[in-house]
DNA sequence: GCCATAATTGTACTAATTGTATCATTGTCA
DNA sequence: TGACAATGATACAATTAGTACAATTATGGC
């Protein structure tokens, strides 16, 4: 499930920079569901070879996608599609997504023996810390 | 008493190196009392097979834990939890574990676009749901 | 019981894979 | 021509995998 082909069409004469074309097409494939969370993208070198471009060009595209939180690049490991932000369309999906995430967190915390009070307090603290720390964020 | 299962959850796309995840989780389980002194951890090869990673990755994690005096690795014998650190250290580890766990959860939820209020509410709901599911819990 | 030998377990070193950082080259356009 | 953006070349760093080895324990013949 984590391996897919990733078909990209690069037009070398289009005037659009190659890295921009890569960014756009990956973005589009994520949006359309062709690429799904956890899918592993080709390595910068593999994709570069396939597209006949320098791997730094692919790396540049990956960096932009990484900064946009669309993919997660990990040195020595590879690059992966991150979870897509839940579409606003269905409130239900959105809720279930948060529910699943929260359930994983809560059950793990409880398993490690933390009390509900501790958990609630820590969540509160972290949320507060985020408010104060986010001058540059979002 | 010296043999236990050691349940670890490795997230291959989390961005955290595998060896770091192993270190964190073992540390958390020691701090929380799930793992006790003299408990034997799985061999590097056994744990590696279970997690589907190379045994050197596990060995690396064990070495870090060994240097932190949390476990004792003995060539030809196995690896064991050492004496519990003094309460002050345990308390710090415990707190750090929860903090790290919570931080990952909160940042992920915020990244997915959920509001602080939604997150707080969902945590509260889940904690409550847990109480009702198992009445014995605090 | 004792010793040789195999099996088990961690260690050390090296290689392979992957992304990162920095600077050089090229090409376009004002 | 000069500036700047895009791409390429090279060296590097982080993570994981491969291979050989050393220490300990288990086993089996005598």
Tab-separated table of C-alpha atoms (C1' of nucleotides) in Angstrom:
chain	number	residue	atom	x	y	z
A	1	UNK	CA	0.000	0.000	0.000
A	2	UNK	CA	2.875	2.314	0.637
A	3	UNK	CA	4.396	1.912	-2.789
A	4	UNK	CA	2.992	3.425	-5.912
A	5	UNK	CA	4.336	4.513	-9.223
A	6	UNK	CA	3.801	8.279	-9.273
A	7	UNK	CA	3.327	9.229	-12.881
A	8	UNK	CA	4.362	12.752	-13.647
A	9	UNK	CA	4.374	14.564	-16.940
A	10	UNK	CA	7.038	17.198	-17.175
A	11	UNK	CA	6.902	19.648	-20.044
A	12	UNK	CA	10.375	21.013	-20.543
A	13	UNK	CA	9.154	23.702	-22.906
A	14	UNK	CA	6.251	24.984	-20.917
A	15	UNK	CA	8.209	27.766	-19.295
A	16	UNK	CA	7.112	26.556	-15.887
A	17	UNK	CA	10.066	25.527	-13.744
A	18	UNK	CA	10.409	21.792	-13.375
A	19	UNK	CA	10.196	21.923	-9.616
A	20	UNK	CA	6.967	23.876	-9.897
A	21	UNK	CA	5.508	21.268	-12.192
A	22	UNK	CA	6.424	18.541	-9.740
A	23	UNK	CA	4.894	20.473	-6.876
A	24	UNK	CA	1.704	21.147	-8.782
A	25	UNK	CA	1.213	17.609	-9.954
A	26	UNK	CA	1.905	15.966	-6.630
A	27	UNK	CA	-0.416	18.441	-5.009
A	28	UNK	CA	-3.080	17.677	-7.562
A	29	UNK	CA	-2.730	13.935	-7.115
A	30	UNK	CA	-3.040	14.265	-3.385
A	31	UNK	CA	-6.102	16.439	-3.740
A	32	UNK	CA	-7.699	14.008	-6.148
A	33	UNK	CA	-6.948	11.016	-3.991
A	34	UNK	CA	-4.520	9.336	-6.348
A	35	UNK	CA	-1.899	9.741	-3.694
A	36	UNK	CA	-2.966	8.788	-0.210
A	37	UNK	CA	-1.542	9.251	3.262
A	38	UNK	CA	1.409	6.951	3.968
A	39	UNK	CA	2.162	6.518	0.300
A	40	UNK	CA	5.878	6.696	-0.209
A	41	UNK	CA	7.096	8.932	-2.979
A	42	UNK	CA	10.069	7.918	-5.087
A	43	UNK	CA	13.441	8.939	-3.710
A	44	UNK	CA	14.768	12.187	-5.008
A	45	UNK	CA	17.297	10.290	-7.063
A	46	UNK	CA	14.860	7.778	-8.473
A	47	UNK	CA	12.365	10.383	-9.547
A	48	UNK	CA	15.133	12.562	-10.892
A	49	UNK	CA	16.395	9.734	-13.055
A	50	UNK	CA	12.951	8.955	-14.327
A	51	UNK	CA	12.289	12.565	-15.230
A	52	UNK	CA	15.829	13.045	-16.514
A	53	UNK	CA	16.507	15.979	-14.271
A	54	UNK	CA	18.963	16.666	-11.504
A	55	UNK	CA	17.978	15.205	-8.172
A	56	UNK	CA	18.363	18.603	-6.556
A	57	UNK	CA	15.453	19.795	-8.612
A	58	UNK	CA	13.309	17.032	-7.200
A	59	UNK	CA	14.645	17.776	-3.750
A	60	UNK	CA	13.609	21.377	-4.176
A	61	UNK	CA	10.088	20.345	-5.091
A	62	UNK	CA	9.964	17.975	-2.130
A	63	UNK	CA	11.131	20.721	0.182
A	64	UNK	CA	8.349	23.005	-0.939
A	65	UNK	CA	5.792	20.253	-0.499
A	66	UNK	CA	7.264	19.502	2.894
A	67	UNK	CA	6.943	23.104	3.989
A	68	UNK	CA	3.359	23.019	2.796
A	69	UNK	CA	2.863	20.014	5.082
A	70	UNK	CA	1.751	17.889	2.156
A	71	UNK	CA	4.593	15.447	2.422
A	72	UNK	CA	7.062	14.528	5.120
A	73	UNK	CA	10.674	14.086	4.095
A	74	UNK	CA	12.998	12.154	6.361
A	75	UNK	CA	16.698	12.052	5.774
A	76	UNK	CA	17.909	8.513	5.426
A	77	UNK	CA	14.399	7.133	5.144
A	78	UNK	CA	12.363	8.640	2.352
A	79	UNK	CA	9.409	10.894	1.729
A	80	UNK	CA	5.794	10.165	2.502
A	81	UNK	CA	2.403	11.694	1.954
A	82	UNK	CA	1.072	13.097	5.194
A	83	UNK	CA	-2.482	12.945	6.296
A	84	UNK	CA	-4.634	15.252	4.233
A	85	UNK	CA	-6.451	17.932	6.131
A	86	UNK	CA	-9.992	16.709	6.546
A	87	UNK	CA	-12.228	18.140	3.875
A	88	UNK	CA	-14.711	20.625	5.175
A	89	UNK	CA	-17.432	19.021	3.174
A	90	UNK	CA	-18.435	16.410	5.659
A	91	UNK	CA	-18.527	17.334	9.282
A	92	UNK	CA	-18.845	13.686	10.125
A	93	UNK	CA	-15.585	12.665	8.515
A	94	UNK	CA	-13.892	15.558	10.174
A	95	UNK	CA	-15.156	14.518	13.550
A	96	UNK	CA	-14.240	10.895	13.072
A	97	UNK	CA	-10.775	11.878	12.074
A	98	UNK	CA	-10.241	13.811	15.275
A	99	UNK	CA	-11.900	11.083	17.261
A	100	UNK	CA	-9.543	8.440	15.940
A	101	UNK	CA	-6.515	10.596	16.566
A	102	UNK	CA	-7.639	11.416	20.078
A	103	UNK	CA	-8.476	7.846	20.891
A	104	UNK	CA	-5.013	6.687	19.960
A	105	UNK	CA	-3.524	9.383	22.131
A	106	UNK	CA	-5.752	8.802	25.130
A	107	UNK	CA	-5.411	5.041	25.142
A	108	UNK	CA	-1.650	5.258	24.915
A	109	UNK	CA	-1.475	7.792	27.719
A	110	UNK	CA	-3.714	5.698	29.917
A	111	UNK	CA	-1.722	2.606	29.118
A	112	UNK	CA	1.377	4.393	30.343
A	113	UNK	CA	-0.400	4.927	33.599
A	114	UNK	CA	-1.191	8.597	33.491
A	115	UNK	CA	-4.320	9.730	35.245
A	116	UNK	CA	-7.142	11.466	33.456
A	117	UNK	CA	-6.388	14.605	35.364
A	118	UNK	CA	-2.775	14.572	34.264
A	119	UNK	CA	-3.774	14.023	30.675
A	120	UNK	CA	-6.360	16.745	30.678
A	121	UNK	CA	-3.934	19.145	32.301
A	122	UNK	CA	-1.126	18.391	29.875
A	123	UNK	CA	-3.377	18.849	26.865
A	124	UNK	CA	-4.510	22.143	28.261
A	125	UNK	CA	-0.950	23.250	28.894
A	126	UNK	CA	0.188	22.288	25.428
A	127	UNK	CA	-2.680	24.065	23.780
A	128	UNK	CA	-1.863	27.167	25.778
A	129	UNK	CA	1.809	26.898	24.978
A	130	UNK	CA	0.956	26.685	21.314
A	131	UNK	CA	-1.018	29.910	21.412
A	132	UNK	CA	1.859	31.793	22.955
A	133	UNK	CA	4.536	30.248	20.805
A	134	UNK	CA	2.777	30.772	17.511
A	135	UNK	CA	3.943	34.148	16.440
A	136	UNK	CA	5.255	32.865	13.147
A	137	UNK	CA	2.901	29.985	12.706
A	138	UNK	CA	-0.139	29.902	10.535
B	1	UNK	CA	8.297	-12.013	36.323
B	2	UNK	CA	11.376	-11.535	34.231
B	3	UNK	CA	9.620	-12.020	30.937
B	4	UNK	CA	7.120	-9.632	29.509
B	5	UNK	CA	5.822	-8.848	26.095
B	6	UNK	CA	6.930	-5.260	25.487
B	7	UNK	CA	4.351	-3.696	23.262
B	8	UNK	CA	5.727	-0.983	21.053
B	9	UNK	CA	3.997	1.074	18.422
B	10	UNK	CA	6.298	2.226	15.673
B	11	UNK	CA	5.071	4.880	13.305
B	12	UNK	CA	7.175	4.674	10.197
B	13	UNK	CA	6.037	7.988	8.812
B	14	UNK	CA	6.148	10.044	11.968
B	15	UNK	CA	9.432	11.643	11.117
B	16	UNK	CA	10.981	10.320	14.295
B	17	UNK	CA	13.717	7.764	13.658
B	18	UNK	CA	12.762	4.242	14.618
B	19	UNK	CA	15.509	3.950	17.185
B	20	UNK	CA	14.267	7.137	18.834
B	21	UNK	CA	10.744	5.804	19.023
B	22	UNK	CA	11.991	2.649	20.692
B	23	UNK	CA	14.017	4.657	23.186
B	24	UNK	CA	11.103	6.924	24.002
B	25	UNK	CA	8.620	4.168	24.498
B	26	UNK	CA	10.821	1.953	26.611
B	27	UNK	CA	11.709	4.969	28.707
B	28	UNK	CA	8.054	5.832	29.119
B	29	UNK	CA	7.165	2.302	30.137
B	30	UNK	CA	9.938	2.218	32.706
B	31	UNK	CA	8.873	5.553	34.121
B	32	UNK	CA	5.283	4.428	34.297
B	33	UNK	CA	6.111	1.160	35.987
B	34	UNK	CA	4.983	-1.101	33.171
B	35	UNK	CA	8.551	-2.294	32.930
B	36	UNK	CA	10.209	-3.142	36.219
B	37	UNK	CA	13.771	-3.804	37.328
B	38	UNK	CA	15.129	-7.153	36.162
B	39	UNK	CA	12.520	-7.466	33.455
B	40	UNK	CA	14.179	-8.864	30.379
B	41	UNK	CA	13.631	-7.055	27.121
B	42	UNK	CA	13.337	-8.995	23.890
B	43	UNK	CA	16.623	-9.759	22.188
B	44	UNK	CA	17.664	-7.294	19.559
B	45	UNK	CA	16.848	-9.819	16.866
B	46	UNK	CA	13.465	-10.797	18.269
B	47	UNK	CA	12.288	-7.240	18.663
B	48	UNK	CA	13.659	-6.357	15.257
B	49	UNK	CA	11.702	-9.149	13.659
B	50	UNK	CA	8.531	-8.131	15.428
B	51	UNK	CA	8.887	-4.523	14.388
B	52	UNK	CA	10.107	-5.461	10.920
B	53	UNK	CA	13.284	-3.482	11.214
B	54	UNK	CA	16.947	-4.329	11.107
B	55	UNK	CA	18.319	-5.638	14.372
B	56	UNK	CA	21.017	-2.987	14.354
B	57	UNK	CA	18.302	-0.392	14.682
B	58	UNK	CA	17.105	-2.063	17.855
B	59	UNK	CA	20.684	-2.439	19.026
B	60	UNK	CA	21.176	1.268	18.559
B	61	UNK	CA	18.149	2.014	20.694
B	62	UNK	CA	19.336	-0.405	23.352
B	63	UNK	CA	22.754	1.194	23.377
B	64	UNK	CA	21.259	4.612	23.981
B	65	UNK	CA	19.087	3.251	26.777
B	66	UNK	CA	22.140	1.509	28.190
B	67	UNK	CA	24.152	4.707	28.198
B	68	UNK	CA	21.236	6.370	29.977
B	69	UNK	CA	21.479	3.638	32.628
B	70	UNK	CA	17.894	2.624	32.013
B	71	UNK	CA	18.731	-0.839	30.788
B	72	UNK	CA	21.730	-3.087	31.063
B	73	UNK	CA	22.821	-4.937	27.958
B	74	UNK	CA	25.045	-7.946	28.415
B	75	UNK	CA	26.638	-9.640	25.487
B	76	UNK	CA	25.631	-13.263	25.303
B	77	UNK	CA	22.914	-12.876	27.927
B	78	UNK	CA	20.354	-10.303	26.990
B	79	UNK	CA	19.137	-6.919	28.095
B	80	UNK	CA	17.442	-6.109	31.348
B	81	UNK	CA	15.834	-3.190	33.054
B	82	UNK	CA	18.195	-1.837	35.678
B	83	UNK	CA	17.200	-0.514	39.040
B	84	UNK	CA	14.592	2.157	38.884
B	85	UNK	CA	16.111	5.590	38.975
B	86	UNK	CA	15.438	7.727	42.021
B	87	UNK	CA	11.884	9.045	42.311
B	88	UNK	CA	12.931	12.490	41.226
B	89	UNK	CA	14.318	11.188	37.958
B	90	UNK	CA	11.389	8.863	37.420
B	91	UNK	CA	9.005	11.713	37.919
B	92	UNK	CA	10.873	13.794	35.403
B	93	UNK	CA	10.893	10.954	32.875
B	94	UNK	CA	7.240	10.394	33.469
B	95	UNK	CA	6.412	13.991	32.888
B	96	UNK	CA	8.579	14.204	29.805
B	97	UNK	CA	6.906	11.129	28.380
B	98	UNK	CA	3.468	12.598	28.715
B	99	UNK	CA	4.654	15.924	27.450
B	100	UNK	CA	6.184	14.423	24.333
B	101	UNK	CA	3.170	12.237	23.685
B	102	UNK	CA	0.804	15.135	24.120
B	103	UNK	CA	2.859	17.458	22.013
B	104	UNK	CA	2.797	15.073	19.095
B	105	UNK	CA	-0.937	14.689	19.448
B	106	UNK	CA	-1.691	18.388	19.746
B	107	UNK	CA	0.547	19.471	16.914
B	108	UNK	CA	-0.902	16.827	14.649
B	109	UNK	CA	-4.459	17.792	15.498
B	110	UNK	CA	-3.745	21.461	14.953
B	111	UNK	CA	-2.031	20.666	11.689
B	112	UNK	CA	-5.166	18.917	10.565
B	113	UNK	CA	-7.031	22.111	11.182
B	114	UNK	CA	-8.935	21.366	14.335
B	115	UNK	CA	-9.539	24.196	16.754
B	116	UNK	CA	-8.261	24.163	20.292
B	117	UNK	CA	-11.800	23.992	21.562
B	118	UNK	CA	-12.561	20.956	19.435
B	119	UNK	CA	-9.429	19.222	20.638
B	120	UNK	CA	-10.096	19.950	24.266
B	121	UNK	CA	-13.665	18.775	23.947
B	122	UNK	CA	-12.730	15.560	22.187
B	123	UNK	CA	-10.110	14.694	24.764
B	124	UNK	CA	-12.643	15.283	27.465
B	125	UNK	CA	-15.197	13.121	25.715
B	126	UNK	CA	-12.778	10.289	25.179
B	127	UNK	CA	-11.646	10.338	28.776
B	128	UNK	CA	-15.231	10.215	29.879
B	129	UNK	CA	-16.018	7.397	27.504
B	130	UNK	CA	-13.146	5.463	28.979
B	131	UNK	CA	-14.523	5.819	32.466
B	132	UNK	CA	-17.810	4.334	31.453
B	133	UNK	CA	-16.248	1.540	29.469
B	134	UNK	CA	-14.250	0.382	32.453
B	135	UNK	CA	-15.743	1.387	35.748
B	136	UNK	CA	-12.709	0.234	37.692
B	137	UNK	CA	-10.532	3.013	36.390
B	138	UNK	CA	-10.001	5.902	38.708
C	1	DG	C1'	30.812	-33.960	36.352
C	2	DC	C1'	33.645	-32.212	32.486
C	3	DC	C1'	34.836	-30.589	28.383
C	4	DA	C1'	33.957	-29.685	23.386
C	5	DT	C1'	30.774	-27.618	20.547
C	6	DA	C1'	26.701	-25.433	19.061
C	7	DA	C1'	23.363	-21.907	19.806
C	8	DT	C1'	22.134	-17.492	21.448
C	9	DT	C1'	22.964	-12.789	22.227
C	10	DG	C1'	25.072	-8.290	21.995
C	11	DT	C1'	29.066	-5.518	19.513
C	12	DA	C1'	31.796	-3.372	15.985
C	13	DC	C1'	32.632	-1.959	11.695
C	14	DT	C1'	31.290	-1.048	7.172
C	15	DA	C1'	28.189	-0.319	3.301
C	16	DA	C1'	24.014	1.333	1.201
C	17	DT	C1'	20.223	4.408	0.922
C	18	DT	C1'	18.241	8.691	1.458
C	19	DG	C1'	17.692	13.679	2.093
C	20	DT	C1'	20.505	18.348	2.868
C	21	DA	C1'	23.608	22.168	2.094
C	22	DT	C1'	26.442	24.869	-0.684
C	23	DC	C1'	28.236	26.621	-4.572
C	24	DA	C1'	28.828	26.661	-9.760
C	25	DT	C1'	26.737	26.938	-14.262
C	26	DT	C1'	23.310	28.201	-17.493
C	27	DG	C1'	19.887	30.788	-19.584
C	28	DT	C1'	16.639	34.512	-19.933
C	29	DC	C1'	15.253	39.143	-19.892
C	30	DA	C1'	15.356	44.090	-18.695
D	1	DT	C1'	25.771	43.356	-20.038
D	2	DG	C1'	24.209	42.381	-15.550
D	3	DA	C1'	20.988	40.399	-12.411
D	4	DC	C1'	18.363	36.780	-11.136
D	5	DA	C1'	16.030	32.436	-11.313
D	6	DA	C1'	16.523	27.581	-12.485
D	7	DT	C1'	19.226	23.747	-12.707
D	8	DG	C1'	23.404	20.957	-12.042
D	9	DA	C1'	27.612	19.171	-9.459
D	10	DT	C1'	29.682	17.882	-5.380
D	11	DA	C1'	30.281	16.935	-0.728
D	12	DC	C1'	27.907	15.868	3.477
D	13	DA	C1'	24.820	13.974	7.202
D	14	DA	C1'	21.312	10.796	9.071
D	15	DT	C1'	19.293	6.424	9.127
D	16	DT	C1'	19.157	1.758	8.288
D	17	DA	C1'	21.139	-2.655	6.554
D	18	DG	C1'	24.922	-6.277	6.030
D	19	DT	C1'	28.589	-9.042	7.791
D	20	DA	C1'	31.743	-10.780	10.852
D	21	DC	C1'	32.923	-11.400	15.603
D	22	DA	C1'	33.023	-11.961	20.798
D	23	DA	C1'	30.819	-13.305	25.200
D	24	DT	C1'	27.715	-16.224	27.424
D	25	DT	C1'	24.803	-20.070	27.912
D	26	DA	C1'	22.895	-24.554	26.587
D	27	DT	C1'	23.739	-29.258	25.030
D	28	DG	C1'	25.650	-33.760	24.402
D	29	DG	C1'	29.170	-37.342	24.475
D	30	DC	C1'	32.385	-39.391	27.453
